[in-house]
Coordinates of C-alpha atoms in Angstrom, one line a residue:
X1 CA -82.0 52.1 14.3
X2 CA -82.7 48.4 15.0
X3 CA -85.6 49.3 17.2
X4 CA -87.1 51.4 14.5
X5 CA -87.0 48.6 12.1
X6 CA -88.7 46.3 14.5
X7 CA -91.4 48.9 15.2
X8 CA -92.2 49.2 11.5
X9 CA -92.6 45.4 11.2
X10 CA -94.6 44.8 14.3
X11 CA -98.0 44.5 12.6
X12 CA -96.9 41.5 10.5
X13 CA -94.9 39.6 13.2
X14 CA -96.4 36.9 15.5
X15 CA -96.0 36.9 19.3
X16 CA -93.2 34.3 19.2
X17 CA -91.1 36.4 16.9
X18 CA -91.5 39.4 19.2
X19 CA -90.3 37.2 22.0
X20 CA -87.2 36.1 20.0
X21 CA -86.3 39.7 19.1
X22 CA -86.6 40.7 22.8
X23 CA -84.2 37.9 23.8
X24 CA -81.7 38.9 21.1
X25 CA -81.8 42.6 22.1
X26 CA -81.4 41.9 25.8
X27 CA -79.4 38.7 26.2
X28 CA -77.0 38.8 23.3
X29 CA -75.1 42.0 24.2
X30 CA -74.7 40.8 27.8
X31 CA -73.5 37.4 26.5
X32 CA -70.9 39.1 24.2
X33 CA -69.7 41.2 27.0
X34 CA -69.5 38.2 29.3
X35 CA -67.3 36.2 26.8
X36 CA -65.1 39.3 26.4
X37 CA -64.8 39.8 30.2
X38 CA -63.9 36.1 30.6
X39 CA -61.1 36.4 28.1
X40 CA -59.8 39.6 29.8
X41 CA -60.0 37.9 33.2
X42 CA -58.1 34.9 31.8
X43 CA -55.3 37.1 30.5
X44 CA -55.2 39.1 33.7
X45 CA -55.1 35.9 35.7
X46 CA -52.3 34.5 33.5
X47 CA -50.3 37.7 33.8
X48 CA -50.8 37.7 37.6
X49 CA -49.5 34.1 37.8
X50 CA -46.5 35.0 35.7
X51 CA -45.8 38.0 37.8
X52 CA -45.9 35.9 40.9
X53 CA -43.3 33.5 39.4
X54 CA -41.2 36.3 38.0
X55 CA -42.4 35.6 34.4
X56 CA -44.0 38.9 33.4
X57 CA -44.8 38.7 29.8
X58 CA -44.7 42.4 29.2
X59 CA -41.4 43.1 30.8
X60 CA -39.3 40.0 30.3
X61 CA -40.5 38.6 27.0
X62 CA -41.6 35.4 28.6
X63 CA -44.3 33.5 26.8
X64 CA -47.9 33.6 28.0
X65 CA -50.2 30.7 27.1
X66 CA -52.1 31.7 24.0
X67 CA -49.7 34.4 23.0
X68 CA -46.3 32.8 22.3
X69 CA -44.9 29.3 22.4
X70 CA -41.5 29.9 24.0
X71 CA -39.2 32.5 25.5
X72 CA -36.4 34.1 23.6
X73 CA -34.9 36.2 26.4
X74 CA -34.9 33.8 29.5
X75 CA -31.9 31.6 30.2
X76 CA -32.5 28.0 31.2
X77 CA -30.7 28.3 34.5
X78 CA -33.4 30.8 35.6
X79 CA -35.6 27.7 36.3
X80 CA -34.2 27.4 39.8
X81 CA -35.6 30.9 40.6
X82 CA -39.2 29.7 39.8
X83 CA -41.6 28.1 42.1
X84 CA -41.4 24.2 42.1
X85 CA -44.9 24.0 40.6
X86 CA -43.9 26.1 37.6
X87 CA -40.4 24.7 36.9
X88 CA -41.7 22.0 34.5
X89 CA -43.7 24.5 32.5
X90 CA -40.6 26.8 32.4
X91 CA -38.4 24.0 31.0
X92 CA -40.9 23.0 28.3
X93 CA -41.6 26.6 27.1
X94 CA -38.2 28.2 27.3
X95 CA -36.2 28.3 24.1
X96 CA -32.8 28.0 25.9
X97 CA -34.0 24.7 27.4
X98 CA -34.8 23.0 24.2
X99 CA -33.5 19.5 23.8
X100 CA -31.2 19.0 20.7
X101 CA -28.8 16.1 20.8
X102 CA -28.7 12.8 22.7
X103 CA -31.3 10.2 23.6
X104 CA -32.4 11.5 27.0
X105 CA -33.9 14.9 27.8
X106 CA -32.2 15.3 31.2
X107 CA -33.7 18.7 31.9
X108 CA -37.3 17.5 31.5
X109 CA -36.4 14.3 33.3
X110 CA -35.2 16.1 36.4
X111 CA -37.9 18.8 36.5
X112 CA -40.9 17.0 35.1
X113 CA -40.5 13.2 35.6
X114 CA -39.5 13.4 39.3
X115 CA -41.6 15.1 42.0
X116 CA -40.0 18.1 43.5
X117 CA -39.4 16.2 46.8
X118 CA -37.3 13.6 44.8
X119 CA -35.3 16.2 42.9
X120 CA -32.1 15.4 44.9
X121 CA -32.6 11.8 43.9
X122 CA -32.7 12.7 40.2
X123 CA -29.5 14.7 40.5
X124 CA -27.8 11.8 42.3
X125 CA -28.9 9.4 39.6
X126 CA -27.5 11.7 37.0
X127 CA -24.2 11.9 38.8
X128 CA -24.0 8.1 38.9
X129 CA -24.9 7.9 35.3
X130 CA -22.2 10.4 34.5
X131 CA -19.6 8.3 36.2
X132 CA -20.8 5.2 34.2
X133 CA -20.6 7.2 30.9
X134 CA -17.0 8.1 31.7
X135 CA -16.4 4.4 32.2
X136 CA -17.9 3.8 28.8
X137 CA -15.5 6.3 27.3
X138 CA -12.5 4.7 28.9
X139 CA -13.4 1.1 28.1
X140 CA -14.5 1.8 24.5
X141 CA -11.3 3.8 23.9
X142 CA -8.7 1.6 25.6
X143 CA -10.0 -1.9 24.8
X144 CA -11.7 -1.4 21.4
X145 CA -10.7 1.9 19.7
X146 CA -7.0 1.8 20.3
X147 CA -6.4 -1.9 19.4
X148 CA -8.1 -1.4 16.1
X149 CA -6.1 1.7 15.4
X150 CA -3.0 -0.3 16.2
X151 CA -4.1 -2.9 13.7
X152 CA -4.7 -0.3 11.1
X153 CA -1.3 1.3 11.6
X154 CA 0.3 -2.1 11.4
X155 CA -1.5 -2.9 8.1
X156 CA -0.3 0.4 6.7
X157 CA 3.2 -0.3 8.0
X158 CA 3.6 3.1 9.7
X159 CA 6.7 3.9 11.7
X160 CA 6.4 4.3 15.5
X161 CA 6.8 8.1 15.4
X162 CA 4.2 8.7 12.7
X163 CA 1.8 6.2 14.3
X164 CA 2.4 7.8 17.7
X165 CA 1.5 11.4 16.7
X166 CA -1.4 10.3 14.6
X167 CA -3.2 7.0 15.5
X168 CA -1.9 6.8 19.1
X169 CA -2.8 10.5 19.7
X170 CA -6.3 9.9 18.2
X171 CA -6.7 6.8 20.4
X172 CA -5.7 8.4 23.6
X173 CA -7.5 11.7 22.9
X174 CA -10.7 10.1 21.5
X175 CA -12.9 11.0 24.6
X176 CA -11.6 14.6 24.6
X177 CA -12.0 15.0 20.8
X178 CA -15.5 13.5 20.6
X179 CA -16.6 15.5 23.7
X180 CA -15.4 18.7 22.0
X181 CA -17.2 17.8 18.8
X182 CA -20.4 17.1 20.7
X183 CA -20.1 20.3 22.6
X184 CA -19.5 22.5 19.5
X185 CA -22.6 21.0 17.9
X186 CA -24.7 23.3 20.0
X187 CA -23.7 27.0 20.6
X188 CA -25.1 26.8 24.1
X189 CA -22.5 24.1 25.1
X190 CA -19.5 25.5 23.1
X191 CA -18.2 26.8 26.4
X192 CA -17.9 23.2 27.6
X193 CA -15.5 22.4 24.8
X194 CA -13.4 25.5 25.4
X195 CA -13.3 24.8 29.1
X196 CA -12.6 21.1 28.7
X197 CA -9.8 21.6 26.2
X198 CA -8.1 24.4 28.1
X199 CA -8.8 22.7 31.5
X200 CA -7.4 19.4 30.3
X201 CA -4.3 21.3 29.0
X202 CA -3.7 22.9 32.3
X203 CA -4.3 19.6 34.2
X204 CA -2.0 17.6 32.0
X205 CA 0.9 20.1 31.8
X206 CA 0.8 20.7 35.6
X207 CA -0.7 17.8 37.5
X208 CA 0.3 15.0 35.2
X209 CA 3.7 16.4 34.4
X210 CA 4.3 17.3 38.0
X211 CA 3.4 13.9 39.2
X212 CA 5.8 12.3 36.7
X213 CA 8.6 14.5 38.0
X214 CA 7.7 13.6 41.6
X215 CA 7.6 9.9 40.9
X216 CA 10.7 9.7 38.7
X217 CA 13.0 12.7 38.4
X218 CA 14.7 12.6 35.0
X219 CA 16.3 14.7 32.2
X220 CA 13.8 15.4 29.4
X221 CA 14.8 15.2 25.7
X222 CA 15.5 18.8 24.8
X223 CA 14.5 19.1 21.2
X224 CA 11.2 17.2 21.3
X225 CA 10.2 19.0 24.5
X226 CA 10.9 22.4 23.0
X227 CA 9.1 21.4 19.8
X228 CA 6.0 20.2 21.6
X229 CA 5.8 23.3 23.8
X230 CA 6.2 25.7 20.9
X231 CA 3.5 24.0 18.9
X232 CA 1.2 23.9 21.9
X233 CA 1.7 27.6 22.6
X234 CA 0.9 28.3 19.0
X235 CA -2.4 26.3 19.3
X236 CA -3.3 28.1 22.5
X237 CA -2.5 31.5 21.0
X238 CA -4.7 30.7 18.0
X239 CA -7.6 29.7 20.3
X240 CA -7.0 32.8 22.4
X241 CA -7.4 34.9 19.3
X242 CA -10.6 33.0 18.3
X243 CA -12.0 33.8 21.7
X244 CA -11.2 37.5 21.3
X245 CA -12.9 37.6 17.9
X246 CA -15.8 35.4 19.2
X247 CA -16.2 33.6 15.9
X248 CA -14.5 30.9 13.8
X249 CA -14.6 30.9 10.0
X250 CA -13.9 28.1 7.6
X251 CA -10.3 29.2 7.0
X252 CA -9.6 29.4 10.7
X253 CA -11.1 25.9 11.4
X254 CA -9.0 24.5 8.6
X255 CA -6.0 26.3 10.1
X256 CA -6.3 24.1 13.2
X257 CA -6.0 20.9 11.1
X258 CA -3.2 22.5 9.0
X259 CA -1.2 23.3 12.1
X260 CA -1.4 19.7 13.2
X261 CA -0.3 18.5 9.8
X262 CA 2.7 20.8 10.2
X263 CA 3.3 19.3 13.6
X264 CA 3.3 15.8 12.3
X265 CA 5.7 16.8 9.5
X266 CA 8.0 18.4 12.0
X267 CA 8.0 15.2 14.1
X268 CA 8.9 13.1 11.0
X269 CA 11.7 15.5 9.9
X270 CA 13.2 15.8 13.4
X271 CA 13.2 12.0 13.8
X272 CA 15.0 11.5 10.5
X273 CA 17.6 14.2 11.4
X274 CA 18.1 12.6 14.8
X275 CA 18.6 9.1 13.4
X276 CA 21.0 10.4 10.8
X277 CA 23.1 12.1 13.4
X278 CA 23.0 9.1 15.7
X279 CA 24.2 6.8 12.9
X280 CA 26.9 9.2 11.9
X281 CA 28.3 9.4 15.5
X282 CA 28.1 5.6 16.0
X283 CA 29.8 4.8 12.7
X284 CA 29.0 2.1 10.2
X285 CA 30.2 -0.8 12.4
X286 CA 28.1 0.1 15.5
X287 CA 25.1 1.2 13.4
X288 CA 24.9 -2.3 11.9
X289 CA 24.1 -3.7 15.3
X290 CA 20.8 -2.4 16.7
X291 CA 19.7 -3.1 20.2
X292 CA 16.1 -3.1 21.3
X293 CA 15.5 0.5 21.7
X294 CA 13.8 1.5 24.9
X295 CA 11.5 4.6 24.7
X296 CA 13.3 6.2 27.7
X297 CA 16.6 6.1 25.8
X298 CA 15.4 7.6 22.6
X299 CA 15.3 11.4 22.2
X300 CA 12.1 11.3 20.2
X301 CA 10.4 8.7 22.3
X302 CA 6.8 8.0 21.4
X303 CA 4.5 5.9 23.5
X304 CA 3.9 2.4 22.1
X305 CA 0.5 1.9 20.5
X306 CA 0.1 -1.4 22.2
X307 CA 0.7 0.1 25.6
X308 CA -1.5 -1.8 28.0
X309 CA -3.6 -3.5 25.4
X310 CA -1.5 -6.5 24.4
X311 CA 0.5 -7.3 27.5
X312 CA 0.6 -10.8 28.8
X313 CA -2.1 -11.2 31.4
X314 CA -0.8 -14.5 32.7
X315 CA -3.0 -16.7 30.6
X316 CA -0.2 -18.1 28.5
X317 CA 0.8 -20.5 31.3
X318 CA -2.7 -22.0 31.2
X319 CA -2.4 -23.1 27.6
X320 CA -3.3 -26.8 27.2
X321 CA -0.6 -29.3 26.5
X322 CA -2.6 -31.1 23.9
X323 CA -4.5 -29.3 21.2
X324 CA -8.2 -29.5 21.0
X325 CA -10.9 -28.1 18.7
X326 CA -13.7 -25.9 20.1
X327 CA -17.1 -26.1 18.6
X328 CA -18.7 -23.0 17.1
X329 CA -21.0 -22.5 20.0
X330 CA -18.1 -22.8 22.5
X331 CA -16.1 -20.2 20.5
X332 CA -19.0 -17.8 20.6
X333 CA -19.7 -18.2 24.4
X334 CA -16.0 -17.8 25.3
X335 CA -15.5 -14.8 23.0
X336 CA -18.3 -12.8 24.7
X337 CA -17.3 -13.8 28.2
X338 CA -15.3 -10.8 29.7
X339 CA -14.5 -12.7 33.0
X340 CA -11.5 -15.0 33.3
X341 CA -12.2 -17.4 36.2
X342 CA -8.5 -17.9 36.9
X343 CA -7.9 -14.1 37.0
X344 CA -11.0 -13.5 39.0
X345 CA -9.6 -15.7 41.9
X346 CA -6.4 -13.7 42.1
X347 CA -7.9 -10.2 42.2
X348 CA -9.1 -8.1 45.2
X349 CA -12.7 -7.6 46.1
X350 CA -12.6 -4.0 44.8
X351 CA -11.5 -5.2 41.4
X352 CA -14.2 -7.8 41.4
X353 CA -16.9 -5.2 42.3
X354 CA -15.7 -2.9 39.5
X355 CA -15.7 -5.8 37.1
X356 CA -19.3 -6.7 37.9
X357 CA -20.3 -3.1 37.1
X358 CA -18.4 -3.2 33.8
X359 CA -19.5 -6.7 32.6
X360 CA -22.8 -5.5 31.0
X361 CA -21.0 -2.8 29.1
X362 CA -18.2 -5.1 28.0
X363 CA -20.6 -7.7 26.8
X364 CA -22.5 -5.1 24.7
X365 CA -19.2 -3.8 23.2
X366 CA -18.0 -7.4 22.5
X367 CA -21.2 -8.1 20.6
X368 CA -21.0 -5.0 18.5
X369 CA -17.3 -4.1 18.0
X370 CA -14.7 -6.4 16.4
X371 CA -11.1 -6.2 17.6
X372 CA -8.2 -7.3 15.4
X373 CA -4.9 -8.2 17.1
X374 CA -1.9 -8.6 14.8
X375 CA 0.2 -10.0 17.6
X376 CA -1.9 -13.2 18.0
X377 CA -1.5 -16.1 15.7
X378 CA -5.2 -16.0 14.6
X379 CA -5.3 -12.2 14.7
X380 CA -8.2 -12.6 17.3
X381 CA -10.4 -14.2 14.6
X382 CA -13.6 -15.5 16.3
X383 CA -15.7 -16.8 13.4
X384 CA -19.2 -16.8 14.9
X385 CA -18.7 -13.5 16.8
X386 CA -17.1 -11.7 13.8
X387 CA -19.8 -12.8 11.5
X388 CA -22.3 -11.4 14.0
X389 CA -20.3 -8.2 14.0
X390 CA -21.2 -7.7 10.3
X391 CA -24.8 -7.5 11.4
X392 CA -24.6 -5.6 14.8
X393 CA -21.8 -3.2 13.8
X394 CA -23.6 -1.4 10.9
X395 CA -26.8 -1.5 12.9
X396 CA -25.1 0.3 15.8
X397 CA -23.7 2.9 13.5
X398 CA -27.1 3.8 11.9
X399 CA -28.8 3.9 15.3
X400 CA -26.2 6.0 17.0
X401 CA -25.5 8.5 14.2
X402 CA -27.3 11.7 15.1
X403 CA -29.0 9.9 18.0
X404 CA -30.8 7.6 15.6
X405 CA -32.5 10.4 13.7
X406 CA -31.6 8.9 10.3
X407 CA -31.9 5.3 11.3
X408 CA -35.5 5.7 12.3
X409 CA -36.5 7.4 9.0
X410 CA -38.7 5.5 6.5
X411 CA -37.8 4.9 2.8
X412 CA -40.7 6.3 0.8
X413 CA -42.7 6.4 4.0
X414 CA -42.9 2.6 4.3
X415 CA -39.6 0.8 4.9
X416 CA -37.4 1.9 7.8
X417 CA -33.7 2.5 7.2
X418 CA -32.6 0.4 10.2
X419 CA -34.5 -2.6 8.7
X420 CA -32.7 -2.2 5.4
X421 CA -29.3 -2.1 7.2
X422 CA -30.4 -5.2 9.2
X423 CA -31.2 -7.1 6.0
X424 CA -27.8 -6.2 4.5
X425 CA -26.1 -7.3 7.7
X426 CA -27.8 -10.6 7.7
X427 CA -26.7 -11.2 4.1
X428 CA -23.1 -10.3 4.8
X429 CA -23.0 -12.4 7.9
X430 CA -24.4 -15.4 6.1
X431 CA -21.8 -15.1 3.3
X432 CA -18.9 -14.7 5.8
X433 CA -20.0 -17.6 7.9
X434 CA -20.4 -20.0 4.9
X435 CA -17.1 -19.0 3.3
X436 CA -14.8 -19.1 6.4
X437 CA -13.6 -21.6 9.0
X438 CA -13.1 -21.4 12.7
X439 CA -9.4 -22.0 12.6
X440 CA -8.1 -19.8 9.8
X441 CA -8.9 -16.0 9.5
X442 CA -10.1 -14.9 6.1
X443 CA -7.9 -12.9 3.7
X444 CA -9.8 -9.7 4.3
X445 CA -9.7 -10.0 8.1
X446 CA -7.9 -6.6 8.3
X447 CA -11.2 -5.0 7.1
X448 CA -12.7 -5.9 10.5
X449 CA -10.3 -3.5 12.2
X450 CA -11.7 -0.7 10.1
X451 CA -15.3 -1.8 11.1
X452 CA -14.2 -1.9 14.7
X453 CA -12.7 1.5 14.5
X454 CA -15.9 3.1 13.1
X455 CA -18.3 1.3 15.5
X456 CA -16.2 2.0 18.6
X457 CA -15.9 5.7 17.4
X458 CA -19.7 5.8 17.2
X459 CA -20.0 4.4 20.8
X460 CA -17.5 7.0 22.1
X461 CA -19.3 9.8 20.3
X462 CA -22.7 8.7 21.7
X463 CA -21.3 8.5 25.3
X464 CA -19.6 11.9 24.8
X465 CA -22.9 13.5 23.6
X466 CA -24.7 12.2 26.7
X467 CA -21.9 13.5 28.9
X468 CA -22.2 16.9 27.5
X469 CA -26.0 16.9 28.0
X470 CA -25.6 15.8 31.7
X471 CA -23.0 18.5 32.3
X472 CA -25.3 21.1 30.8
X473 CA -28.1 19.9 33.1
X474 CA -25.7 20.2 36.1
X475 CA -24.9 23.8 35.0
X476 CA -28.6 24.6 35.0
X477 CA -29.2 23.0 38.4
X478 CA -26.2 24.4 40.2
X479 CA -26.1 27.7 38.3
X480 CA -22.6 27.0 36.9
X481 CA -21.1 28.2 33.7
X482 CA -20.3 25.7 30.9
X483 CA -16.6 26.8 31.1
X484 CA -16.2 25.8 34.8
X485 CA -17.9 22.5 34.2
X486 CA -15.6 21.9 31.3
X487 CA -12.4 22.7 33.1
X488 CA -13.4 20.6 36.1
X489 CA -15.7 17.6 35.6
X490 CA -15.2 17.1 31.9
X491 CA -11.5 17.7 31.9
X492 CA -10.9 15.5 35.0
X493 CA -13.1 12.7 33.6
X494 CA -11.3 12.7 30.3
X495 CA -7.8 13.1 31.6
X496 CA -7.8 10.9 34.7
X497 CA -7.0 7.8 32.7
X498 CA -4.0 9.6 31.0
X499 CA -2.9 10.7 34.5
X500 CA -2.7 7.1 35.9
X501 CA -1.2 5.6 32.8
X502 CA 1.5 8.2 32.6
X503 CA 2.4 7.9 36.3
X504 CA 2.5 4.1 35.9
X505 CA 4.7 4.5 32.9
X506 CA 7.1 6.8 34.9
X507 CA 7.3 4.3 37.7
X508 CA 8.2 1.5 35.3
X509 CA 11.2 3.6 34.2
X510 CA 9.9 5.4 31.2
X511 CA 9.5 9.1 32.3
X512 CA 10.4 10.4 28.9
X513 CA 7.6 8.4 27.3
X514 CA 5.2 9.8 29.9
X515 CA 6.3 13.4 29.3
X516 CA 6.0 12.9 25.5
X517 CA 2.4 11.6 26.0
X518 CA 1.6 14.6 28.2
X519 CA 2.3 17.1 25.4
X520 CA 1.7 15.1 22.2
X521 CA -1.8 14.1 23.2
X522 CA -3.1 17.6 24.3
X523 CA -1.8 19.2 21.1
X524 CA -3.9 16.7 19.1
X525 CA -6.9 17.3 21.4
X526 CA -6.8 21.1 21.0
X527 CA -6.3 21.2 17.3
X528 CA -8.6 18.4 16.3
X529 CA -11.2 19.1 19.0
X530 CA -11.7 22.7 17.9
X531 CA -11.1 22.1 14.2
X532 CA -13.4 19.1 13.7
X533 CA -16.0 20.5 16.1
X534 CA -16.3 23.7 14.1
X535 CA -16.2 22.0 10.7
X536 CA -19.0 19.6 11.6
X537 CA -21.1 22.6 12.7
X538 CA -20.3 24.3 9.4
X539 CA -21.4 21.2 7.5
X540 CA -24.8 21.6 9.0
X541 CA -25.2 25.0 7.3
X542 CA -23.5 27.4 9.6
X543 CA -21.0 29.6 7.8
X544 CA -19.5 31.1 10.9
X545 CA -19.4 29.5 14.3
X546 CA -20.2 32.0 17.0
X547 CA -18.6 31.7 20.4
X548 CA -19.9 33.3 23.6
X549 CA -17.1 33.4 26.2
X550 CA -18.2 33.2 29.8
X551 CA -16.6 36.6 30.7
X552 CA -13.5 36.8 32.8
X553 CA -13.4 33.0 33.5
X554 CA -12.4 32.2 29.9
X555 CA -9.5 34.6 30.0
X556 CA -8.4 33.3 33.3
X557 CA -8.4 29.8 31.8
X558 CA -6.5 30.8 28.7
X559 CA -4.1 32.9 30.6
X560 CA -3.3 30.1 33.1
X561 CA -2.6 27.6 30.3
X562 CA -0.4 30.1 28.4
X563 CA 1.4 31.0 31.6
X564 CA 2.1 27.4 32.4
X565 CA 3.6 26.8 28.9
X566 CA 5.7 29.9 29.1
X567 CA 7.1 28.9 32.5
X568 CA 7.9 25.5 31.2
X569 CA 9.5 26.9 28.2
X570 CA 11.8 29.1 30.4
X571 CA 12.3 27.1 33.6
X572 CA 13.0 23.6 32.1
X573 CA 15.9 24.8 29.9
X574 CA 17.1 26.9 32.9
X575 CA 17.4 23.6 34.8
X576 CA 19.4 22.0 32.0
X577 CA 16.2 20.1 31.1
X578 CA 16.3 18.1 34.4
X579 CA 12.9 17.8 36.0
X580 CA 13.2 17.1 39.8
X581 CA 10.8 16.8 42.6
X582 CA 10.9 20.6 43.4
X583 CA 9.7 21.4 39.9
X584 CA 6.9 18.8 40.3
X585 CA 5.8 20.4 43.5
X586 CA 5.8 23.8 41.8
X587 CA 3.6 22.5 39.0
X588 CA 1.1 21.0 41.4
X589 CA 0.9 24.2 43.4
X590 CA 0.4 26.2 40.2
X591 CA -2.6 24.1 39.4
X592 CA -4.1 24.5 42.8
X593 CA -3.7 28.3 42.6
X594 CA -5.3 28.3 39.1
X595 CA -8.3 26.2 40.3
X596 CA -8.8 28.5 43.3
X597 CA -8.7 31.6 41.1
X598 CA -11.1 30.0 38.5
X599 CA -13.6 29.1 41.2
X600 CA -13.5 32.5 42.8
X601 CA -14.0 34.0 39.4
X602 CA -17.0 31.7 38.8
X603 CA -18.7 32.7 42.0
X604 CA -18.1 36.5 41.4
X605 CA -15.6 36.9 44.2
X606 CA -13.1 38.1 41.6
X607 CA -14.5 40.5 39.1
X608 CA -13.4 43.2 36.7
X609 CA -14.0 46.8 37.7
X610 CA -17.2 48.1 36.3
X611 CA -18.6 44.6 35.6
X612 CA -22.2 44.1 36.7

């Protein structure tokens, strides 16, 4: 038809037009077919490359360039099955590998920033960084978080029992709670929280309790022990039910917090009943005289809040005979110096090496976190440093909340939020500096303990978020489930400090205090870790928190913890509440058997019948 039209117009067309028509009729069709062929060749080449790497777009749902942006069916741990040249592309285009929380994208760092030949170096650096983050959690909790909680409880005039099951439990369990909250923030890492909370429970109730019994055999207080075991079994059963249902609703999340409130109320009531019975037996004459009560002699012993934080470190003997006044500059320099030269000379080389590693971290924390000490005459008032805290503290909070997402926003697209916080901090610091003196703490100095509590909590939460991200990366690299990483690395890292402190407490003659710390802390970690973690995720718009158990391993973990509590509930009363070395050995062997079964389950040596 086109040829016919050209033929009818040939008498009126010049030679150049005929040449143009000839080129259109001959070259254009071949050009179109060439472009089409090239596109088909490109798609075929892309499919062939994906097929070579196990990424067939037709069969697996994996994205092909130009067709989809990411994969919805691949798991991130499949990256180790790809060729080294394709691993970076896989990480960037797989939905399961998307980076959510934290400051560092560890997956892209390992697979994209490092050449494949240096991949072991990247994993080694991540392991060292993980150890340093555990150090951050320990120092921030013990030297900054707990002392400020102690100051707050002193200001509120709380009794030792109430403070022990609330503020002390929060201080000791801060790493576990914040790690659980950070893990629950992402459904892909929720298994880390479950594994860590259950794994820490098994570790503390077997290894720590068994070590205390080995170091110092003793008779445990009957009623507090039974009370703690019963409440912990209730928390474990609740979590077991949640795992079975695979979801947590608002009422169930609030139930965790409600159960802990009931636990605190029971502790208070039992303490009142115990004290009334004791006074009735002693009589009015003996009860009028009260001796200093040792925690190991009290039935309802609760670890002291100031344990390890305000003990005399030997510096009192170096106090000058004549008073002298330090300048503002000297006060500031001395207050941010974490090294005592006199103490440095007395310590071993290992302590000095560890101190050198910790010095940068301690300096940063000293510059940003105020610490109030009610036991000191000046309540640890350092005027230049505390005035600086009014600037650095809020700035740290805004730059660590949600990994700085809100702090880097601009007000009306022009003025950043962090700059506004900085200006407000400068204003408050100037007012505080001009209205106070170096010698006398201000009337509202107790407010600095609240600031220190918030800032140290933000530091702990930031470190916990990075720990969860690194452990998730290790799970991808070594093809390990989140649950086994939680019950091993995360549980050990968060519980090793409690282990050493409780064993030291037992050696010093306070085994009841150590045993009370074993159970009281993990009850708080379980209830608040799961409860707050799920509530925070619901605040982000999720009505129901979905859980994806890692198959048989989760049930092995829950069953081991439940079995250890049931055995303790039966065997300890059967021994008249006396814990000897044989019982300690039994608990240690129980943990070794549990760990062996868990690892065999993880590596598919132990499987359910009919499981793939």
